[in-house]
mmCIF file of C-alpha atoms and ligand atoms in Angstrom:
data_model
loop_
_atom_site.group_PDB
_atom_site.id
_atom_site.type_symbol
_atom_site.label_atom_id
_atom_site.label_comp_id
_atom_site.label_asym_id
_atom_site.label_seq_id
_atom_site.Cartn_x
_atom_site.Cartn_y
_atom_site.Cartn_z
ATOM 1 C CA UNK A 1 -71.898 -94.463 -20.832
ATOM 2 C CA UNK A 2 -70.506 -95.161 -24.268
ATOM 3 C CA UNK A 3 -70.031 -98.805 -25.172
ATOM 4 C CA UNK A 4 -68.722 -100.615 -28.188
ATOM 5 C CA UNK A 5 -71.332 -102.978 -29.503
ATOM 6 C CA UNK A 6 -71.502 -105.270 -32.484
ATOM 7 C CA UNK A 7 -74.714 -106.097 -34.295
ATOM 8 C CA UNK A 8 -74.689 -109.092 -36.590
ATOM 9 C CA UNK A 9 -77.461 -109.965 -38.961
ATOM 10 C CA UNK A 10 -78.011 -111.977 -42.111
ATOM 11 C CA UNK A 11 -77.793 -110.458 -45.582
ATOM 12 C CA UNK A 12 -80.144 -111.172 -48.445
ATOM 13 C CA UNK A 13 -77.817 -111.028 -51.455
ATOM 14 C CA UNK A 14 -78.504 -111.363 -55.157
ATOM 15 C CA UNK A 15 -76.067 -113.212 -57.425
ATOM 16 C CA UNK A 16 -74.257 -110.073 -58.464
ATOM 17 C CA UNK A 17 -73.728 -108.982 -54.861
ATOM 18 C CA UNK A 18 -72.681 -112.474 -53.805
ATOM 19 C CA UNK A 19 -69.990 -112.509 -56.484
ATOM 20 C CA UNK A 20 -68.750 -109.122 -55.326
ATOM 21 C CA UNK A 21 -68.567 -110.366 -51.728
ATOM 22 C CA UNK A 22 -66.667 -113.504 -52.751
ATOM 23 C CA UNK A 23 -64.212 -111.291 -54.646
ATOM 24 C CA UNK A 24 -63.662 -109.100 -51.599
ATOM 25 C CA UNK A 25 -63.129 -112.092 -49.315
ATOM 26 C CA UNK A 26 -60.752 -113.557 -51.887
ATOM 27 C CA UNK A 27 -58.742 -110.344 -52.027
ATOM 28 C CA UNK A 28 -58.538 -110.238 -48.235
ATOM 29 C CA UNK A 29 -57.355 -113.844 -48.099
ATOM 30 C CA UNK A 30 -54.824 -113.228 -50.875
ATOM 31 C CA UNK A 31 -53.408 -110.194 -49.065
ATOM 32 C CA UNK A 32 -53.138 -112.126 -45.800
ATOM 33 C CA UNK A 33 -51.312 -115.045 -47.398
ATOM 34 C CA UNK A 34 -49.062 -112.778 -49.442
ATOM 35 C CA UNK A 35 -48.207 -110.759 -46.324
ATOM 36 C CA UNK A 36 -47.452 -113.904 -44.347
ATOM 37 C CA UNK A 37 -45.111 -115.132 -47.086
ATOM 38 C CA UNK A 38 -43.396 -111.724 -47.213
ATOM 39 C CA UNK A 39 -42.880 -111.745 -43.454
ATOM 40 C CA UNK A 40 -41.430 -115.242 -43.550
ATOM 41 C CA UNK A 41 -39.076 -114.310 -46.397
ATOM 42 C CA UNK A 42 -37.798 -111.270 -44.521
ATOM 43 C CA UNK A 43 -37.364 -113.261 -41.343
ATOM 44 C CA UNK A 44 -35.385 -116.027 -43.076
ATOM 45 C CA UNK A 45 -33.175 -113.439 -44.777
ATOM 46 C CA UNK A 46 -32.471 -111.926 -41.377
ATOM 47 C CA UNK A 47 -34.144 -108.628 -42.253
ATOM 48 C CA UNK A 48 -36.634 -106.597 -40.248
ATOM 49 C CA UNK A 49 -40.083 -108.047 -40.845
ATOM 50 C CA UNK A 50 -42.401 -105.601 -42.608
ATOM 51 C CA UNK A 51 -45.417 -104.230 -40.715
ATOM 52 C CA UNK A 52 -48.960 -103.927 -42.040
ATOM 53 C CA UNK A 53 -48.242 -100.355 -43.158
ATOM 54 C CA UNK A 54 -45.096 -101.384 -45.067
ATOM 55 C CA UNK A 55 -46.932 -104.262 -46.662
ATOM 56 C CA UNK A 56 -49.865 -102.117 -47.718
ATOM 57 C CA UNK A 57 -47.485 -99.713 -49.403
ATOM 58 C CA UNK A 58 -45.877 -102.599 -51.273
ATOM 59 C CA UNK A 59 -49.277 -103.917 -52.210
ATOM 60 C CA UNK A 60 -50.275 -100.571 -53.708
ATOM 61 C CA UNK A 61 -47.227 -100.704 -55.972
ATOM 62 C CA UNK A 62 -48.069 -104.267 -57.013
ATOM 63 C CA UNK A 63 -51.604 -103.185 -57.867
ATOM 64 C CA UNK A 64 -50.252 -101.130 -60.790
ATOM 65 C CA UNK A 65 -48.655 -104.178 -62.345
ATOM 66 C CA UNK A 66 -49.268 -107.763 -61.290
ATOM 67 C CA UNK A 67 -52.481 -107.665 -59.323
ATOM 68 C CA UNK A 68 -54.571 -105.114 -61.146
ATOM 69 C CA UNK A 69 -57.658 -107.229 -60.347
ATOM 70 C CA UNK A 70 -57.474 -105.827 -56.847
ATOM 71 C CA UNK A 71 -58.829 -102.507 -58.152
ATOM 72 C CA UNK A 72 -62.206 -104.232 -58.346
ATOM 73 C CA UNK A 73 -62.473 -104.439 -54.565
ATOM 74 C CA UNK A 74 -62.490 -101.866 -51.806
ATOM 75 C CA UNK A 75 -58.992 -101.083 -50.554
ATOM 76 C CA UNK A 76 -60.042 -101.609 -46.962
ATOM 77 C CA UNK A 77 -60.509 -105.385 -47.426
ATOM 78 C CA UNK A 78 -56.809 -106.199 -48.061
ATOM 79 C CA UNK A 79 -55.698 -103.446 -45.684
ATOM 80 C CA UNK A 80 -57.612 -104.907 -42.782
ATOM 81 C CA UNK A 81 -56.393 -108.401 -43.673
ATOM 82 C CA UNK A 82 -52.816 -107.158 -43.298
ATOM 83 C CA UNK A 83 -53.676 -105.643 -39.933
ATOM 84 C CA UNK A 84 -55.158 -108.968 -38.885
ATOM 85 C CA UNK A 85 -51.889 -110.574 -39.870
ATOM 86 C CA UNK A 86 -50.027 -108.191 -37.571
ATOM 87 C CA UNK A 87 -52.439 -109.101 -34.794
ATOM 88 C CA UNK A 88 -51.864 -112.791 -35.438
ATOM 89 C CA UNK A 89 -48.128 -112.243 -34.968
ATOM 90 C CA UNK A 90 -48.624 -110.159 -31.820
ATOM 91 C CA UNK A 91 -50.759 -112.942 -30.448
ATOM 92 C CA UNK A 92 -48.174 -115.559 -31.415
ATOM 93 C CA UNK A 93 -45.292 -113.712 -29.728
ATOM 94 C CA UNK A 94 -47.359 -113.035 -26.615
ATOM 95 C CA UNK A 95 -48.100 -116.741 -26.296
ATOM 96 C CA UNK A 96 -44.479 -117.710 -26.920
ATOM 97 C CA UNK A 97 -43.546 -115.427 -24.049
ATOM 98 C CA UNK A 98 -46.162 -116.961 -21.774
ATOM 99 C CA UNK A 99 -44.948 -120.415 -22.697
ATOM 100 C CA UNK A 100 -41.378 -119.468 -21.806
ATOM 101 C CA UNK A 101 -42.583 -118.275 -18.420
ATOM 102 C CA UNK A 102 -44.299 -121.603 -17.973
ATOM 103 C CA UNK A 103 -47.781 -120.053 -17.789
ATOM 104 C CA UNK A 104 -49.066 -121.812 -20.875
ATOM 105 C CA UNK A 105 -49.117 -125.559 -21.291
ATOM 106 C CA UNK A 106 -50.561 -125.899 -24.803
ATOM 107 C CA UNK A 107 -48.683 -125.833 -28.084
ATOM 108 C CA UNK A 108 -48.166 -122.380 -29.590
ATOM 109 C CA UNK A 109 -49.060 -122.273 -33.269
ATOM 110 C CA UNK A 110 -47.348 -120.086 -35.848
ATOM 111 C CA UNK A 111 -49.770 -118.045 -38.037
ATOM 112 C CA UNK A 112 -51.030 -120.232 -40.859
ATOM 113 C CA UNK A 113 -51.912 -119.605 -44.471
ATOM 114 C CA UNK A 114 -55.636 -119.277 -45.086
ATOM 115 C CA UNK A 115 -57.192 -121.823 -47.379
ATOM 116 C CA UNK A 116 -60.359 -121.576 -49.424
ATOM 117 C CA UNK A 117 -61.157 -125.071 -48.207
ATOM 118 C CA UNK A 118 -61.783 -123.703 -44.737
ATOM 119 C CA UNK A 119 -64.532 -121.419 -45.951
ATOM 120 C CA UNK A 120 -64.801 -118.245 -47.963
ATOM 121 C CA UNK A 121 -63.842 -116.189 -44.939
ATOM 122 C CA UNK A 122 -64.589 -112.556 -44.258
ATOM 123 C CA UNK A 123 -63.508 -109.005 -44.943
ATOM 124 C CA UNK A 124 -63.877 -105.632 -43.324
ATOM 125 C CA UNK A 125 -65.061 -102.353 -44.773
ATOM 126 C CA UNK A 126 -65.083 -98.891 -43.345
ATOM 127 C CA UNK A 127 -65.926 -95.445 -44.590
ATOM 128 C CA UNK A 128 -69.397 -94.421 -45.704
ATOM 129 C CA UNK A 129 -71.669 -96.969 -44.046
ATOM 130 C CA UNK A 130 -75.344 -96.164 -43.758
ATOM 131 C CA UNK A 131 -77.977 -98.277 -42.095
ATOM 132 C CA UNK A 132 -81.615 -98.235 -43.143
ATOM 133 C CA UNK A 133 -84.482 -100.211 -41.742
ATOM 134 C CA UNK A 134 -84.334 -103.018 -44.260
ATOM 135 C CA UNK A 135 -80.931 -102.544 -45.852
ATOM 136 C CA UNK A 136 -77.356 -101.469 -45.340
ATOM 137 C CA UNK A 137 -75.287 -99.311 -47.643
ATOM 138 C CA UNK A 138 -71.622 -100.205 -47.854
ATOM 139 C CA UNK A 139 -68.678 -98.781 -49.786
ATOM 140 C CA UNK A 140 -68.171 -100.547 -53.134
ATOM 141 C CA UNK A 141 -70.957 -103.071 -52.534
ATOM 142 C CA UNK A 142 -73.817 -100.576 -52.568
ATOM 143 C CA UNK A 143 -77.160 -101.208 -50.898
ATOM 144 C CA UNK A 144 -77.554 -104.753 -49.577
ATOM 145 C CA UNK A 145 -80.874 -106.085 -48.348
ATOM 146 C CA UNK A 146 -81.182 -107.467 -44.826
ATOM 147 C CA UNK A 147 -83.211 -110.530 -43.887
ATOM 148 C CA UNK A 148 -84.275 -109.048 -40.563
ATOM 149 C CA UNK A 149 -85.915 -105.670 -40.628
ATOM 150 C CA UNK A 150 -85.190 -103.092 -37.943
ATOM 151 C CA UNK A 151 -82.488 -104.963 -36.017
ATOM 152 C CA UNK A 152 -79.519 -102.746 -36.858
ATOM 153 C CA UNK A 153 -79.518 -99.391 -35.067
ATOM 154 C CA UNK A 154 -80.617 -96.718 -37.532
ATOM 155 C CA UNK A 155 -80.144 -93.791 -35.183
ATOM 156 C CA UNK A 156 -78.054 -92.945 -32.128
ATOM 157 C CA UNK A 157 -75.097 -95.135 -32.982
ATOM 158 C CA UNK A 158 -71.786 -94.194 -34.547
ATOM 159 C CA UNK A 159 -70.815 -96.942 -36.962
ATOM 160 C CA UNK A 160 -67.115 -97.699 -37.015
ATOM 161 C CA UNK A 161 -66.835 -100.548 -39.479
ATOM 162 C CA UNK A 162 -68.628 -103.485 -41.047
ATOM 163 C CA UNK A 163 -67.459 -107.068 -41.405
ATOM 164 C CA UNK A 164 -69.014 -109.317 -44.011
ATOM 165 C CA UNK A 165 -68.664 -113.046 -43.481
ATOM 166 C CA UNK A 166 -69.917 -116.288 -44.920
ATOM 167 C CA UNK A 167 -70.876 -119.422 -43.060
ATOM 168 C CA UNK A 168 -72.515 -122.548 -44.414
ATOM 169 C CA UNK A 169 -73.767 -120.735 -47.502
ATOM 170 C CA UNK A 170 -75.274 -117.800 -45.613
ATOM 171 C CA UNK A 171 -73.859 -114.281 -45.594
ATOM 172 C CA UNK A 172 -73.771 -112.008 -42.572
ATOM 173 C CA UNK A 173 -72.876 -108.433 -41.808
ATOM 174 C CA UNK A 174 -71.614 -107.371 -38.419
ATOM 175 C CA UNK A 175 -71.349 -103.666 -37.694
ATOM 176 C CA UNK A 176 -69.290 -102.324 -34.864
ATOM 177 C CA UNK A 177 -70.870 -99.259 -33.297
ATOM 178 C CA UNK A 178 -70.395 -96.862 -30.467
ATOM 179 C CA UNK A 179 -73.685 -96.806 -28.621
ATOM 180 C CA UNK A 180 -74.836 -94.519 -25.837
ATOM 181 C CA UNK A 181 -76.193 -96.633 -22.988
ATOM 182 C CA UNK A 182 -77.730 -95.533 -19.714
ATOM 183 C CA UNK A 183 -75.230 -95.679 -16.856
ATOM 184 C CA UNK A 184 -75.620 -98.871 -14.851
ATOM 185 C CA UNK A 185 -77.468 -98.415 -11.581
ATOM 186 C CA UNK A 186 -76.274 -100.410 -8.617
ATOM 187 C CA UNK A 187 -79.513 -101.035 -6.880
ATOM 188 C CA UNK A 188 -80.774 -103.444 -4.279
ATOM 189 C CA UNK A 189 -80.651 -106.530 -6.373
ATOM 190 C CA UNK A 190 -79.984 -109.967 -4.925
ATOM 191 C CA UNK A 191 -76.698 -111.827 -4.922
ATOM 192 C CA UNK A 192 -76.699 -115.086 -6.788
ATOM 193 C CA UNK A 193 -74.380 -118.063 -6.915
ATOM 194 C CA UNK A 194 -74.521 -119.919 -10.204
ATOM 195 C CA UNK A 195 -73.427 -123.494 -10.659
ATOM 196 C CA UNK A 196 -72.748 -124.434 -14.255
ATOM 197 C CA UNK A 197 -73.422 -128.039 -15.013
ATOM 198 C CA UNK A 198 -73.783 -130.655 -17.659
ATOM 199 C CA UNK A 199 -77.154 -132.088 -16.700
ATOM 200 C CA UNK A 200 -78.564 -128.588 -16.311
ATOM 201 C CA UNK A 201 -76.937 -125.571 -17.920
ATOM 202 C CA UNK A 202 -77.097 -123.375 -14.839
ATOM 203 C CA UNK A 203 -78.575 -123.518 -11.360
ATOM 204 C CA UNK A 204 -79.002 -120.310 -9.397
ATOM 205 C CA UNK A 205 -78.914 -120.089 -5.612
ATOM 206 C CA UNK A 206 -82.347 -118.435 -5.839
ATOM 207 C CA UNK A 207 -83.633 -121.827 -6.926
ATOM 208 C CA UNK A 208 -83.931 -120.968 -10.592
ATOM 209 C CA UNK A 209 -82.886 -123.742 -12.954
ATOM 210 C CA UNK A 210 -81.929 -123.100 -16.551
ATOM 211 C CA UNK A 211 -82.238 -126.318 -18.502
ATOM 212 C CA UNK A 212 -79.818 -127.262 -21.197
ATOM 213 C CA UNK A 213 -81.042 -127.210 -24.776
ATOM 214 C CA UNK A 214 -78.723 -130.174 -25.402
ATOM 215 C CA UNK A 215 -78.487 -128.843 -28.896
ATOM 216 C CA UNK A 216 -75.533 -130.895 -29.910
ATOM 217 C CA UNK A 217 -76.718 -134.155 -28.457
ATOM 218 C CA UNK A 218 -80.021 -134.188 -30.258
ATOM 219 C CA UNK A 219 -78.373 -133.163 -33.495
ATOM 220 C CA UNK A 220 -75.400 -135.442 -33.062
ATOM 221 C CA UNK A 221 -76.985 -138.367 -34.873
ATOM 222 C CA UNK A 222 -77.500 -136.182 -37.894
ATOM 223 C CA UNK A 223 -73.952 -134.845 -37.736
ATOM 224 C CA UNK A 224 -72.474 -138.347 -37.516
ATOM 225 C CA UNK A 225 -74.579 -139.488 -40.470
ATOM 226 C CA UNK A 226 -73.488 -136.529 -42.591
ATOM 227 C CA UNK A 227 -69.869 -137.049 -41.600
ATOM 228 C CA UNK A 228 -70.074 -140.645 -42.777
ATOM 229 C CA UNK A 229 -71.704 -139.658 -46.038
ATOM 230 C CA UNK A 230 -68.802 -137.294 -46.739
ATOM 231 C CA UNK A 231 -66.218 -140.004 -46.236
ATOM 232 C CA UNK A 232 -68.067 -142.261 -48.669
ATOM 233 C CA UNK A 233 -67.968 -139.682 -51.455
ATOM 234 C CA UNK A 234 -65.054 -139.305 -53.823
ATOM 235 C CA UNK A 235 -62.545 -136.598 -53.013
ATOM 236 C CA UNK A 236 -62.962 -133.529 -55.177
ATOM 237 C CA UNK A 237 -66.394 -134.577 -56.423
ATOM 238 C CA UNK A 238 -69.377 -132.286 -56.590
ATOM 239 C CA UNK A 239 -71.384 -134.604 -54.340
ATOM 240 C CA UNK A 240 -68.730 -134.475 -51.663
ATOM 241 C CA UNK A 241 -68.847 -130.701 -51.783
ATOM 242 C CA UNK A 242 -72.605 -130.806 -51.322
ATOM 243 C CA UNK A 243 -72.293 -133.122 -48.329
ATOM 244 C CA UNK A 244 -69.667 -130.850 -46.762
ATOM 245 C CA UNK A 245 -72.072 -127.945 -47.132
ATOM 246 C CA UNK A 246 -74.849 -129.937 -45.443
ATOM 247 C CA UNK A 247 -72.595 -130.827 -42.537
ATOM 248 C CA UNK A 248 -71.581 -127.195 -42.122
ATOM 249 C CA UNK A 249 -75.268 -126.279 -41.956
ATOM 250 C CA UNK A 250 -75.956 -128.878 -39.268
ATOM 251 C CA UNK A 251 -73.020 -127.613 -37.216
ATOM 252 C CA UNK A 252 -74.206 -124.043 -37.526
ATOM 253 C CA UNK A 253 -77.677 -124.950 -36.384
ATOM 254 C CA UNK A 254 -76.238 -126.482 -33.225
ATOM 255 C CA UNK A 255 -74.045 -123.453 -32.620
ATOM 256 C CA UNK A 256 -77.009 -121.099 -33.046
ATOM 257 C CA UNK A 257 -79.214 -122.942 -30.570
ATOM 258 C CA UNK A 258 -76.419 -123.042 -28.025
ATOM 259 C CA UNK A 259 -75.551 -119.383 -28.358
ATOM 260 C CA UNK A 260 -79.160 -118.288 -28.157
ATOM 261 C CA UNK A 261 -79.834 -120.117 -24.912
ATOM 262 C CA UNK A 262 -76.641 -118.807 -23.318
ATOM 263 C CA UNK A 263 -77.581 -115.272 -24.338
ATOM 264 C CA UNK A 264 -80.959 -115.603 -22.650
ATOM 265 C CA UNK A 265 -79.560 -116.861 -19.366
ATOM 266 C CA UNK A 266 -76.658 -114.400 -19.144
ATOM 267 C CA UNK A 267 -78.914 -111.445 -19.993
ATOM 268 C CA UNK A 268 -81.371 -112.424 -17.336
ATOM 269 C CA UNK A 269 -78.685 -112.884 -14.703
ATOM 270 C CA UNK A 270 -76.822 -109.661 -15.401
ATOM 271 C CA UNK A 271 -80.048 -107.623 -15.438
ATOM 272 C CA UNK A 272 -81.583 -109.002 -12.270
ATOM 273 C CA UNK A 273 -78.617 -109.629 -9.942
ATOM 274 C CA UNK A 274 -76.161 -107.284 -8.236
ATOM 275 C CA UNK A 275 -73.455 -109.936 -7.830
ATOM 276 C CA UNK A 276 -73.069 -113.224 -9.645
ATOM 277 C CA UNK A 277 -70.583 -115.771 -8.307
ATOM 278 C CA UNK A 278 -69.351 -118.302 -10.821
ATOM 279 C CA UNK A 279 -66.884 -121.113 -10.641
ATOM 280 C CA UNK A 280 -63.710 -120.360 -12.549
ATOM 281 C CA UNK A 281 -63.762 -123.638 -14.405
ATOM 282 C CA UNK A 282 -60.670 -124.859 -16.125
ATOM 283 C CA UNK A 283 -62.483 -125.421 -19.395
ATOM 284 C CA UNK A 284 -59.533 -126.372 -21.573
ATOM 285 C CA UNK A 285 -58.405 -128.848 -18.929
ATOM 286 C CA UNK A 286 -61.873 -130.351 -18.621
ATOM 287 C CA UNK A 287 -62.354 -130.759 -22.349
ATOM 288 C CA UNK A 288 -59.261 -132.958 -22.325
ATOM 289 C CA UNK A 289 -61.254 -135.434 -20.236
ATOM 290 C CA UNK A 290 -62.904 -137.260 -23.114
ATOM 291 C CA UNK A 291 -65.830 -138.458 -21.050
ATOM 292 C CA UNK A 292 -66.798 -134.880 -20.350
ATOM 293 C CA UNK A 293 -65.546 -133.139 -23.491
ATOM 294 C CA UNK A 294 -68.660 -133.542 -25.588
ATOM 295 C CA UNK A 295 -71.022 -132.502 -22.840
ATOM 296 C CA UNK A 296 -68.921 -129.511 -21.799
ATOM 297 C CA UNK A 297 -68.480 -128.194 -25.317
ATOM 298 C CA UNK A 298 -72.215 -128.592 -25.691
ATOM 299 C CA UNK A 299 -72.965 -126.359 -22.739
ATOM 300 C CA UNK A 300 -70.427 -123.710 -23.759
ATOM 301 C CA UNK A 301 -68.984 -122.847 -20.346
ATOM 302 C CA UNK A 302 -66.451 -120.435 -21.707
ATOM 303 C CA UNK A 303 -68.999 -118.608 -23.834
ATOM 304 C CA UNK A 304 -71.289 -118.372 -20.803
ATOM 305 C CA UNK A 305 -68.615 -116.679 -18.745
ATOM 306 C CA UNK A 306 -67.529 -114.400 -21.577
ATOM 307 C CA UNK A 307 -71.069 -113.135 -22.147
ATOM 308 C CA UNK A 308 -71.705 -112.654 -18.465
ATOM 309 C CA UNK A 309 -68.488 -110.645 -18.106
ATOM 310 C CA UNK A 310 -69.377 -108.059 -20.744
ATOM 311 C CA UNK A 311 -73.096 -107.882 -20.008
ATOM 312 C CA UNK A 312 -72.466 -107.372 -16.310
ATOM 313 C CA UNK A 313 -70.560 -104.187 -17.162
ATOM 314 C CA UNK A 314 -73.571 -102.834 -19.050
ATOM 315 C CA UNK A 315 -76.111 -103.531 -16.354
ATOM 316 C CA UNK A 316 -74.029 -102.793 -13.238
ATOM 317 C CA UNK A 317 -73.693 -106.331 -12.032
ATOM 318 C CA UNK A 318 -70.506 -107.686 -10.503
ATOM 319 C CA UNK A 319 -69.072 -111.046 -11.496
ATOM 320 C CA UNK A 320 -66.917 -112.916 -9.004
ATOM 321 C CA UNK A 321 -64.981 -115.972 -10.034
ATOM 322 C CA UNK A 322 -64.438 -118.572 -7.367
ATOM 323 C CA UNK A 323 -61.167 -120.410 -7.405
ATOM 324 C CA UNK A 324 -61.232 -123.422 -9.671
ATOM 325 C CA UNK A 325 -60.192 -125.637 -6.793
ATOM 326 C CA UNK A 326 -62.974 -124.455 -4.494
ATOM 327 C CA UNK A 327 -64.961 -127.669 -3.898
ATOM 328 C CA UNK A 328 -68.377 -126.034 -4.220
ATOM 329 C CA UNK A 329 -70.246 -129.339 -4.557
ATOM 330 C CA UNK A 330 -68.678 -131.152 -1.635
ATOM 331 C CA UNK A 331 -69.552 -128.717 1.174
ATOM 332 C CA UNK A 332 -72.804 -128.860 3.030
ATOM 333 C CA UNK A 333 -74.241 -125.361 2.634
ATOM 334 C CA UNK A 334 -76.082 -125.673 5.952
ATOM 335 C CA UNK A 335 -73.374 -126.824 8.378
ATOM 336 C CA UNK A 336 -70.121 -126.693 6.383
ATOM 337 C CA UNK A 337 -69.404 -130.407 6.565
ATOM 338 C CA UNK A 338 -67.068 -131.473 3.755
ATOM 339 C CA UNK A 339 -67.496 -134.751 1.935
ATOM 340 C CA UNK A 340 -64.326 -136.576 0.937
ATOM 341 C CA UNK A 341 -65.744 -137.732 -2.331
ATOM 342 C CA UNK A 342 -68.784 -136.949 -4.432
ATOM 343 C CA UNK A 343 -69.184 -138.833 -7.679
ATOM 344 C CA UNK A 344 -70.391 -136.930 -10.730
ATOM 345 C CA UNK A 345 -73.274 -139.374 -10.964
ATOM 346 C CA UNK A 346 -74.647 -138.473 -7.536
ATOM 347 C CA UNK A 347 -77.297 -135.822 -8.107
ATOM 348 C CA UNK A 348 -78.685 -135.731 -4.544
ATOM 349 C CA UNK A 349 -77.156 -136.509 -1.169
ATOM 350 C CA UNK A 350 -77.804 -136.295 2.578
ATOM 351 C CA UNK A 351 -75.385 -134.509 4.873
ATOM 352 C CA UNK A 352 -73.976 -137.025 7.379
ATOM 353 C CA UNK A 353 -73.496 -134.265 9.945
ATOM 354 C CA UNK A 354 -76.778 -132.295 9.962
ATOM 355 C CA UNK A 355 -78.944 -134.585 7.866
ATOM 356 C CA UNK A 356 -79.975 -131.968 5.291
ATOM 357 C CA UNK A 357 -81.068 -133.389 1.963
ATOM 358 C CA UNK A 358 -79.161 -131.643 -0.821
ATOM 359 C CA UNK A 359 -79.701 -131.250 -4.500
ATOM 360 C CA UNK A 360 -76.140 -131.364 -5.839
ATOM 361 C CA UNK A 361 -76.338 -128.297 -8.127
ATOM 362 C CA UNK A 362 -78.421 -126.162 -5.805
ATOM 363 C CA UNK A 363 -76.101 -126.857 -2.877
ATOM 364 C CA UNK A 364 -73.121 -125.833 -5.026
ATOM 365 C CA UNK A 365 -74.935 -122.638 -5.978
ATOM 366 C CA UNK A 366 -75.537 -121.821 -2.274
ATOM 367 C CA UNK A 367 -71.853 -122.339 -1.546
ATOM 368 C CA UNK A 368 -70.859 -120.097 -4.424
ATOM 369 C CA UNK A 369 -73.252 -117.402 -3.252
ATOM 370 C CA UNK A 370 -71.565 -117.451 0.132
ATOM 371 C CA UNK A 371 -68.311 -116.441 -1.566
ATOM 372 C CA UNK A 372 -69.709 -113.001 -2.354
ATOM 373 C CA UNK A 373 -68.377 -110.210 -0.091
ATOM 374 C CA UNK A 374 -70.244 -110.194 3.186
ATOM 375 C CA UNK A 375 -71.396 -106.560 3.109
ATOM 376 C CA UNK A 376 -74.744 -107.432 1.597
ATOM 377 C CA UNK A 377 -76.229 -110.740 2.570
ATOM 378 C CA UNK A 378 -79.005 -111.865 0.332
ATOM 379 C CA UNK A 379 -82.341 -112.719 1.746
ATOM 380 C CA UNK A 380 -83.774 -116.173 1.703
ATOM 381 C CA UNK A 381 -80.595 -118.119 1.207
ATOM 382 C CA UNK A 382 -79.114 -120.629 3.573
ATOM 383 C CA UNK A 383 -75.523 -119.553 3.149
ATOM 384 C CA UNK A 384 -72.521 -120.834 5.085
ATOM 385 C CA UNK A 385 -72.024 -120.092 8.742
ATOM 386 C CA UNK A 386 -69.754 -117.173 9.635
ATOM 387 C CA UNK A 387 -66.803 -119.307 10.727
ATOM 388 C CA UNK A 388 -66.324 -121.124 7.454
ATOM 389 C CA UNK A 389 -66.875 -118.152 5.174
ATOM 390 C CA UNK A 390 -64.086 -118.061 2.620
ATOM 391 C CA UNK A 391 -61.928 -115.071 1.795
ATOM 392 C CA UNK A 392 -62.448 -113.842 -1.701
ATOM 393 C CA UNK A 393 -59.808 -112.041 -3.627
ATOM 394 C CA UNK A 394 -61.310 -110.715 -6.754
ATOM 395 C CA UNK A 395 -59.471 -110.178 -9.987
ATOM 396 C CA UNK A 396 -60.522 -109.238 -13.456
ATOM 397 C CA UNK A 397 -60.508 -111.900 -16.062
ATOM 398 C CA UNK A 398 -57.672 -111.388 -18.486
ATOM 399 C CA UNK A 399 -58.137 -111.352 -22.203
ATOM 400 C CA UNK A 400 -57.311 -114.996 -22.696
ATOM 401 C CA UNK A 401 -59.371 -116.051 -19.715
ATOM 402 C CA UNK A 402 -58.086 -119.562 -19.314
ATOM 403 C CA UNK A 403 -54.511 -118.463 -18.920
ATOM 404 C CA UNK A 404 -55.100 -116.656 -15.655
ATOM 405 C CA UNK A 405 -53.502 -118.707 -12.944
ATOM 406 C CA UNK A 406 -53.566 -116.818 -9.677
ATOM 407 C CA UNK A 407 -55.727 -118.170 -6.937
ATOM 408 C CA UNK A 408 -58.558 -115.882 -6.013
ATOM 409 C CA UNK A 409 -60.112 -117.368 -2.971
ATOM 410 C CA UNK A 410 -59.115 -119.497 -0.098
ATOM 411 C CA UNK A 411 -60.743 -121.037 2.892
ATOM 412 C CA UNK A 412 -59.739 -119.661 6.277
HETATM 413 ZN ZN1 ZN B 1 -74.707 -130.460 6.920
#
């Protein structure tokens, strides 16, 4: 099985290389903004808006005269930026259409100009890319040292392109490759219901609990302090710039911890289970609830689901999304009794009908597990009785994820 994979790792640049990278990112940003302005002009004049190919042709003519500095950078950087611009417009029109159909409730934003204030940005290169154990060789930039040795695939992968990006003062390269992977084997692995939570990141119906790193919460004090120190510094001053950089670093640290823990859990689940049943949580709706927003963003529900979806394809695991209105917490997994109300604060409860003592998250995980198709019943679980087993209609997650509306499961 051939899969597209991206490998991202940090670069160890010298001053000369850093300057070259900044120049490339600058050229990409310039091309994007110039292209956006050109498209707007054409639109306002009632003409056909130029595509990325038209714009690149125009750009090549300009290179001879006004923007000769662009010869210093690889031609793929501005070219890819123009393609990204086309994608931004495709995305915009797709969302406008969805909005018209009433499938999208949020505001649809028109593509914006890129500003240096929002970071140096990134650029893409393709062509002769060679990976060595401790370095990567890129067109125009030459051999760049890597901070991590042996992470990028040296053999057995066809490299399609490389993206260089900057974040909080650190530079990264991400290479997109076509990798040969062993075909997934569907073996006798257990079914697992997974309840995503705020107190704990995930609870499996096999009893396994994945604790939350609470990365943001423990670093929040620091972030608030840095935020305040920025607002005290004069606009445009060097000290303000420094403080902004520090804040960006703190934010990145949080993001890294969060991503790492999600990667560990999703890898483990997709490798060891045959079916994983998740709640299709309405993340964007939940983040609007300000009491929950911080905690939910901290756990990264959407990222969790996204990772599980692609990893499950690699390892032959099936992901089922339960309807977002399925009250997984309120049912007793032993007898099927449904509570009218269960406060978020209540972590444990006793079933008034059969008297079973329930852990809130574990009970929800049992209920989710019972949504899996009945052909294979997993051992050791106390799933629902036959008569209250819900019907599951499975659908693939669409690209935008949150925009998928159709109900997928119903109680009979
Ligand atoms: Zn009960």
